[in-house]
Tab-separated table of C-alpha atoms in Angstrom:
chain	number	residue	atom	x	y	z
A	60	MET	CA	-180.944	-122.632	-16.613
A	61	LYS	CA	-180.293	-120.430	-19.635
A	62	LYS	CA	-178.312	-123.249	-21.298
A	63	LEU	CA	-181.092	-125.706	-20.542
A	64	PHE	CA	-183.717	-123.439	-22.101
A	65	TYR	CA	-181.514	-122.912	-25.162
A	66	PHE	CA	-181.033	-126.665	-25.487
A	67	PHE	CA	-184.802	-127.175	-25.182
A	68	LYS	CA	-185.369	-124.617	-27.960
A	69	VAL	CA	-182.785	-126.242	-30.251
A	70	SER	CA	-184.095	-129.775	-29.527
A	71	PHE	CA	-187.685	-128.734	-30.204
A	72	VAL	CA	-186.769	-127.150	-33.545
A	73	LYS	CA	-184.801	-130.297	-34.467
A	74	SER	CA	-187.800	-132.503	-33.588
A	75	VAL	CA	-190.083	-130.407	-35.804
A	76	GLN	CA	-187.570	-130.459	-38.657
A	77	ASP	CA	-187.206	-134.255	-38.365
A	78	LEU	CA	-190.987	-134.573	-38.529
A	79	ILE	CA	-191.127	-132.502	-41.729
A	80	ARG	CA	-187.908	-133.673	-43.387
A	81	TYR	CA	-188.656	-137.364	-42.934
A	82	LYS	CA	-192.280	-137.163	-44.064
A	83	PHE	CA	-192.384	-140.781	-45.178
A	84	ASN	CA	-191.377	-142.006	-41.723
A	85	THR	CA	-193.885	-139.649	-40.065
A	86	LEU	CA	-196.754	-140.806	-42.260
A	87	THR	CA	-195.735	-144.444	-41.817
A	88	ASN	CA	-195.855	-144.068	-38.037
A	89	ILE	CA	-199.350	-142.577	-38.190
A	90	ALA	CA	-200.494	-145.271	-40.642
A	91	THR	CA	-199.084	-148.033	-38.422
A	92	PHE	CA	-200.972	-146.833	-35.350
A	93	TYR	CA	-204.110	-146.269	-37.431
A	94	PHE	CA	-204.145	-149.750	-39.019
A	95	LEU	CA	-203.396	-151.337	-35.645
A	96	PHE	CA	-206.411	-149.490	-34.279
A	97	MET	CA	-208.550	-150.708	-37.180
A	98	ALA	CA	-207.520	-154.319	-36.579
A	99	MET	CA	-208.357	-154.076	-32.862
A	100	LEU	CA	-211.649	-152.263	-33.563
A	101	LEU	CA	-212.686	-154.955	-36.023
A	102	GLY	CA	-211.864	-157.595	-33.429
A	103	LEU	CA	-213.968	-155.767	-30.816
A	104	LYS	CA	-216.978	-155.595	-33.160
A	105	ILE	CA	-216.681	-159.277	-34.107
A	106	LEU	CA	-216.450	-160.174	-30.425
A	107	GLY	CA	-219.524	-158.037	-29.656
A	108	ASN	CA	-221.538	-159.685	-32.420
A	109	THR	CA	-220.391	-163.146	-31.319
A	110	LEU	CA	-221.518	-162.447	-27.755
A	111	SER	CA	-224.779	-160.905	-29.074
A	112	SER	CA	-224.079	-157.682	-27.189
A	113	SER	CA	-226.599	-154.859	-27.644
A	114	PRO	CA	-225.653	-151.947	-29.986
A	115	LEU	CA	-225.725	-149.540	-27.018
A	116	LYS	CA	-223.291	-151.680	-25.065
A	117	ILE	CA	-220.966	-152.066	-28.047
A	118	GLY	CA	-221.088	-148.285	-28.627
A	119	SER	CA	-220.101	-147.576	-25.036
A	120	SER	CA	-217.282	-150.103	-25.308
A	121	ILE	CA	-216.024	-148.473	-28.495
A	122	ASP	CA	-215.913	-145.035	-26.791
A	123	THR	CA	-213.809	-146.495	-23.994
A	124	PHE	CA	-211.698	-148.426	-26.478
A	125	ILE	CA	-210.919	-145.290	-28.519
A	126	ILE	CA	-209.784	-143.408	-25.405
A	127	ALA	CA	-207.765	-146.406	-24.194
A	128	TYR	CA	-206.030	-146.689	-27.563
A	129	PHE	CA	-205.249	-142.963	-27.583
A	130	LEU	CA	-203.756	-143.236	-24.077
A	131	TRP	CA	-201.699	-146.256	-25.094
A	132	THR	CA	-200.163	-144.390	-28.066
A	133	VAL	CA	-199.300	-141.453	-25.784
A	134	MET	CA	-197.702	-143.726	-23.148
A	135	TYR	CA	-195.824	-145.820	-25.683
A	136	MET	CA	-194.323	-142.813	-27.456
A	137	ALA	CA	-193.357	-141.111	-24.179
A	138	TYR	CA	-191.379	-143.979	-22.685
A	139	ALA	CA	-190.042	-145.317	-25.996
A	140	ASN	CA	-188.604	-141.947	-27.038
A	141	ILE	CA	-186.136	-141.946	-24.166
A	142	ALA	CA	-185.163	-145.615	-24.301
A	143	TYR	CA	-184.776	-145.835	-28.094
A	144	ALA	CA	-182.877	-142.508	-28.218
A	145	ILE	CA	-180.254	-144.020	-25.888
A	146	ILE	CA	-180.006	-147.167	-28.041
A	147	ASN	CA	-179.662	-145.073	-31.222
A	148	ASP	CA	-176.961	-142.866	-29.707
A	149	ALA	CA	-175.081	-145.921	-28.450
A	150	SER	CA	-175.240	-147.606	-31.880
A	151	LYS	CA	-174.051	-144.409	-33.634
A	152	GLY	CA	-171.241	-143.933	-31.131
A	153	THR	CA	-172.424	-140.483	-30.025
A	154	LEU	CA	-173.552	-141.451	-26.519
A	155	GLU	CA	-170.131	-140.856	-24.965
A	156	GLN	CA	-169.901	-137.395	-26.536
A	157	ILE	CA	-173.381	-136.463	-25.265
A	158	ALA	CA	-172.405	-137.687	-21.788
A	159	MET	CA	-169.530	-135.161	-21.820
A	160	SER	CA	-172.019	-132.278	-22.074
A	161	ASN	CA	-171.907	-129.942	-19.069
A	162	LEU	CA	-175.705	-130.267	-18.882
A	163	GLY	CA	-175.331	-133.931	-17.914
A	164	LEU	CA	-176.564	-136.938	-19.866
A	165	HIS	CA	-179.771	-137.175	-17.829
A	166	SER	CA	-180.711	-133.526	-18.597
A	167	VAL	CA	-180.066	-134.017	-22.314
A	168	VAL	CA	-182.146	-137.198	-22.385
A	169	ILE	CA	-185.053	-135.659	-20.427
A	170	VAL	CA	-185.192	-132.442	-22.479
A	171	ARG	CA	-185.115	-134.376	-25.748
A	172	GLY	CA	-187.830	-136.678	-24.382
A	173	ILE	CA	-190.068	-133.703	-23.501
A	174	CYS	CA	-189.593	-132.167	-26.963
A	175	GLU	CA	-190.376	-135.434	-28.730
A	176	THR	CA	-193.447	-135.948	-26.538
A	177	ILE	CA	-194.832	-132.488	-27.324
A	178	ILE	CA	-194.469	-133.240	-31.041
A	179	ASN	CA	-195.930	-136.730	-30.605
A	180	PHE	CA	-199.021	-135.278	-28.906
A	181	ILE	CA	-199.935	-133.916	-32.350
A	182	MET	CA	-199.474	-137.347	-33.913
A	183	CYS	CA	-201.563	-138.996	-31.183
A	184	PHE	CA	-204.430	-136.536	-31.700
A	185	VAL	CA	-204.290	-137.166	-35.472
A	186	VAL	CA	-204.644	-140.912	-34.770
A	187	LEU	CA	-207.458	-140.163	-32.300
A	188	PHE	CA	-209.472	-138.172	-34.856
A	189	LEU	CA	-208.846	-140.810	-37.539
A	190	ALA	CA	-210.080	-143.447	-35.081
A	191	MET	CA	-213.245	-141.470	-34.292
A	192	TYR	CA	-213.914	-140.783	-37.984
A	193	THR	CA	-213.486	-144.451	-38.903
A	194	SER	CA	-215.525	-145.829	-36.010
A	195	GLY	CA	-218.247	-143.191	-36.384
A	196	ARG	CA	-218.124	-142.596	-32.610
A	197	TRP	CA	-217.361	-138.925	-31.974
A	198	ILE	CA	-216.243	-138.269	-28.428
A	199	ASN	CA	-216.337	-134.768	-26.954
A	200	VAL	CA	-212.562	-134.334	-26.900
A	201	LYS	CA	-211.475	-131.495	-24.627
A	202	ALA	CA	-208.030	-131.306	-26.174
A	203	LEU	CA	-206.546	-128.505	-24.056
A	204	GLN	CA	-207.790	-129.995	-20.783
A	205	ILE	CA	-206.561	-133.461	-21.761
A	206	ILE	CA	-203.123	-132.076	-22.711
A	207	VAL	CA	-202.766	-130.446	-19.276
A	208	ILE	CA	-203.458	-133.764	-17.509
A	209	LEU	CA	-201.296	-135.742	-19.925
A	210	PHE	CA	-198.350	-133.367	-19.579
A	211	ILE	CA	-198.373	-133.634	-15.772
A	212	GLY	CA	-198.887	-137.403	-15.808
A	213	MET	CA	-196.325	-137.915	-18.564
A	214	PHE	CA	-193.424	-137.520	-16.143
A	215	SER	CA	-194.279	-140.907	-14.621
A	216	MET	CA	-193.763	-142.421	-18.094
A	217	PHE	CA	-190.514	-140.469	-18.446
A	218	GLY	CA	-189.477	-142.256	-15.250
A	219	ILE	CA	-190.183	-145.631	-16.873
A	220	GLY	CA	-188.291	-144.468	-19.973
A	221	LEU	CA	-185.307	-143.428	-17.830
A	222	ILE	CA	-185.213	-146.845	-16.154
A	223	PHE	CA	-185.021	-148.627	-19.510
A	224	GLY	CA	-182.700	-145.932	-20.871
A	225	GLY	CA	-180.344	-146.694	-17.984
A	226	LEU	CA	-180.538	-150.417	-18.734
A	227	ALA	CA	-179.808	-149.658	-22.415
A	228	ILE	CA	-176.598	-147.853	-21.418
A	229	ILE	CA	-175.312	-150.998	-19.710
A	230	PHE	CA	-176.854	-153.837	-21.728
A	231	LYS	CA	-177.074	-151.937	-25.083
A	232	ARG	CA	-179.678	-154.074	-26.867
A	233	ILE	CA	-182.876	-154.286	-24.827
A	234	ASN	CA	-185.366	-154.117	-27.716
A	235	ALA	CA	-187.015	-157.402	-26.668
A	236	VAL	CA	-187.819	-155.962	-23.227
A	237	LEU	CA	-189.078	-152.704	-24.743
A	238	ASN	CA	-191.422	-154.649	-27.026
A	239	LEU	CA	-192.705	-156.535	-23.998
A	240	VAL	CA	-193.362	-153.307	-22.070
A	241	GLN	CA	-195.654	-151.942	-24.786
A	242	TYR	CA	-198.060	-154.834	-24.146
A	243	PHE	CA	-197.850	-154.159	-20.419
A	244	LEU	CA	-198.914	-150.559	-21.154
A	245	ILE	CA	-202.106	-151.831	-22.802
A	246	GLY	CA	-202.962	-153.474	-19.490
A	247	LEU	CA	-202.565	-150.141	-17.688
A	248	THR	CA	-205.439	-148.635	-19.698
A	249	MET	CA	-207.738	-151.398	-18.419
A	250	ILE	CA	-206.923	-151.210	-14.704
A	251	ASP	CA	-209.784	-150.619	-12.299
A	252	THR	CA	-209.000	-147.041	-11.265
A	253	THR	CA	-211.404	-147.179	-8.333
A	254	GLN	CA	-208.962	-149.387	-6.416
A	255	LEU	CA	-206.700	-147.489	-4.012
A	256	ALA	CA	-203.619	-149.447	-5.131
A	257	SER	CA	-204.022	-148.072	-8.672
A	258	ILE	CA	-202.573	-144.702	-7.596
A	259	PHE	CA	-199.206	-146.440	-7.074
A	260	ILE	CA	-199.073	-147.587	-10.699
A	261	PRO	CA	-197.386	-145.235	-13.197
A	262	PHE	CA	-199.681	-142.933	-15.188
A	263	VAL	CA	-202.898	-144.546	-13.890
A	264	PRO	CA	-204.146	-141.371	-12.074
A	265	ALA	CA	-203.763	-139.497	-15.394
A	266	ILE	CA	-205.611	-142.292	-17.231
A	267	ASN	CA	-208.474	-142.035	-14.755
A	268	MET	CA	-208.766	-138.252	-15.206
A	269	VAL	CA	-208.537	-138.412	-19.019
A	270	TYR	CA	-211.337	-141.010	-19.089
A	271	LYS	CA	-213.555	-138.705	-17.029
A	272	LEU	CA	-212.744	-135.691	-19.228
A	273	SER	CA	-213.331	-137.557	-22.484
A	274	LEU	CA	-216.597	-139.156	-21.356
A	275	GLY	CA	-217.920	-135.782	-20.156
A	276	GLU	CA	-218.024	-136.805	-16.483
A	277	SER	CA	-215.670	-134.048	-15.284
A	278	THR	CA	-213.782	-130.893	-16.215
A	279	LEU	CA	-210.434	-129.553	-15.032
A	280	LEU	CA	-212.226	-127.359	-12.495
A	281	SER	CA	-214.460	-130.129	-11.166
A	282	PHE	CA	-211.547	-132.384	-10.182
A	283	SER	CA	-210.774	-132.225	-6.477
A	284	ILE	CA	-207.479	-131.044	-4.998
A	285	GLN	CA	-206.925	-134.651	-3.948
A	286	ASN	CA	-207.076	-135.742	-7.611
A	287	TYR	CA	-204.338	-133.277	-8.552
A	288	ILE	CA	-202.194	-134.180	-5.529
A	289	ILE	CA	-202.377	-137.886	-6.468
A	290	LEU	CA	-201.607	-137.084	-10.124
A	291	ILE	CA	-198.554	-134.965	-9.252
A	292	ALA	CA	-197.327	-137.343	-6.512
A	293	ASN	CA	-197.549	-140.294	-8.923
A	294	SER	CA	-195.495	-138.408	-11.533
A	295	VAL	CA	-192.904	-137.204	-9.022
A	296	LEU	CA	-192.540	-140.696	-7.500
A	297	PHE	CA	-191.886	-142.579	-10.733
A	298	PHE	CA	-189.841	-139.770	-12.289
A	299	SER	CA	-187.591	-139.739	-9.195
A	300	ILE	CA	-187.193	-143.531	-9.281
A	301	GLY	CA	-186.396	-143.400	-13.007
A	302	LEU	CA	-183.860	-140.587	-12.534
A	303	PHE	CA	-182.158	-142.451	-9.682
A	304	VAL	CA	-181.873	-145.671	-11.710
A	305	PHE	CA	-180.647	-143.785	-14.793
A	306	LYS	CA	-177.920	-141.944	-12.858
A	307	TYR	CA	-176.869	-145.175	-11.133
A	308	CYS	CA	-176.593	-147.004	-14.481
A	309	CYS	CA	-174.792	-144.030	-16.030
A	310	ASN	CA	-172.185	-143.934	-13.239
A	311	LYS	CA	-171.735	-147.699	-13.452
A	312	ALA	CA	-171.247	-147.472	-17.233
A	313	LYS	CA	-168.662	-144.705	-16.801
A	314	LYS	CA	-166.674	-146.782	-14.287
A	315	LYS	CA	-166.683	-149.801	-16.612
A	316	GLY	CA	-166.069	-147.723	-19.739
A	317	LEU	CA	-169.291	-148.856	-21.414
A	318	LEU	CA	-170.452	-145.492	-22.793
A	319	GLY	CA	-168.295	-145.735	-25.911
A	320	GLN	CA	-169.052	-149.402	-26.550
A	321	TYR	CA	-171.921	-151.031	-28.398
């Protein structure tokens, strides 16, 4: 446990240093998400005007759209961090060395994913405030409450990241699938969360709670125990599935000697 905490500390410091040292890349990432938001916002307004929707209705849609976009950036960064980190390590030839760590490859990957996600939360909130400033729609963002829900729900996305990380260990280049998944994540932000089946879809319970927090319909204290149980169960379920698949792929890669290949 002491080694794991030390590794977390070192990984977190490295993530911060990467963010500062490679300022151009950091700013480019923020700009990319911002301009993508602008393009989608413009499309939403044009669509609203075309359909002759009332200003009130368009305003409500924009509030929901801003939250949905924020959630998509959080989900995308969380799952992509793990999968792309595996691909990068495999291409650099360091994956086999990391797998020899006494912490285990899965622990290294998960800890690095958590550190990157904590840092990316800052980037996501920067994009969120830029989006609100640009659109002129200021939502009552309860940042601390939202972070609590996101952090618990994020483990379901880590599970998805571990599944694709495991596939990357065996098949190496899976960028096309990863690109496809990011569009699937957009669909998750639009799912009808009132349906019972939605609780069996990764991260959807967290999406539902963040919507209610952001739109002022609930607070952390007003959520029922059932809400928290569903949120935690969803995270544990998909994280466990992801961990199982990752370990299976890792063992298979070791038997076939694929860890050192790219």
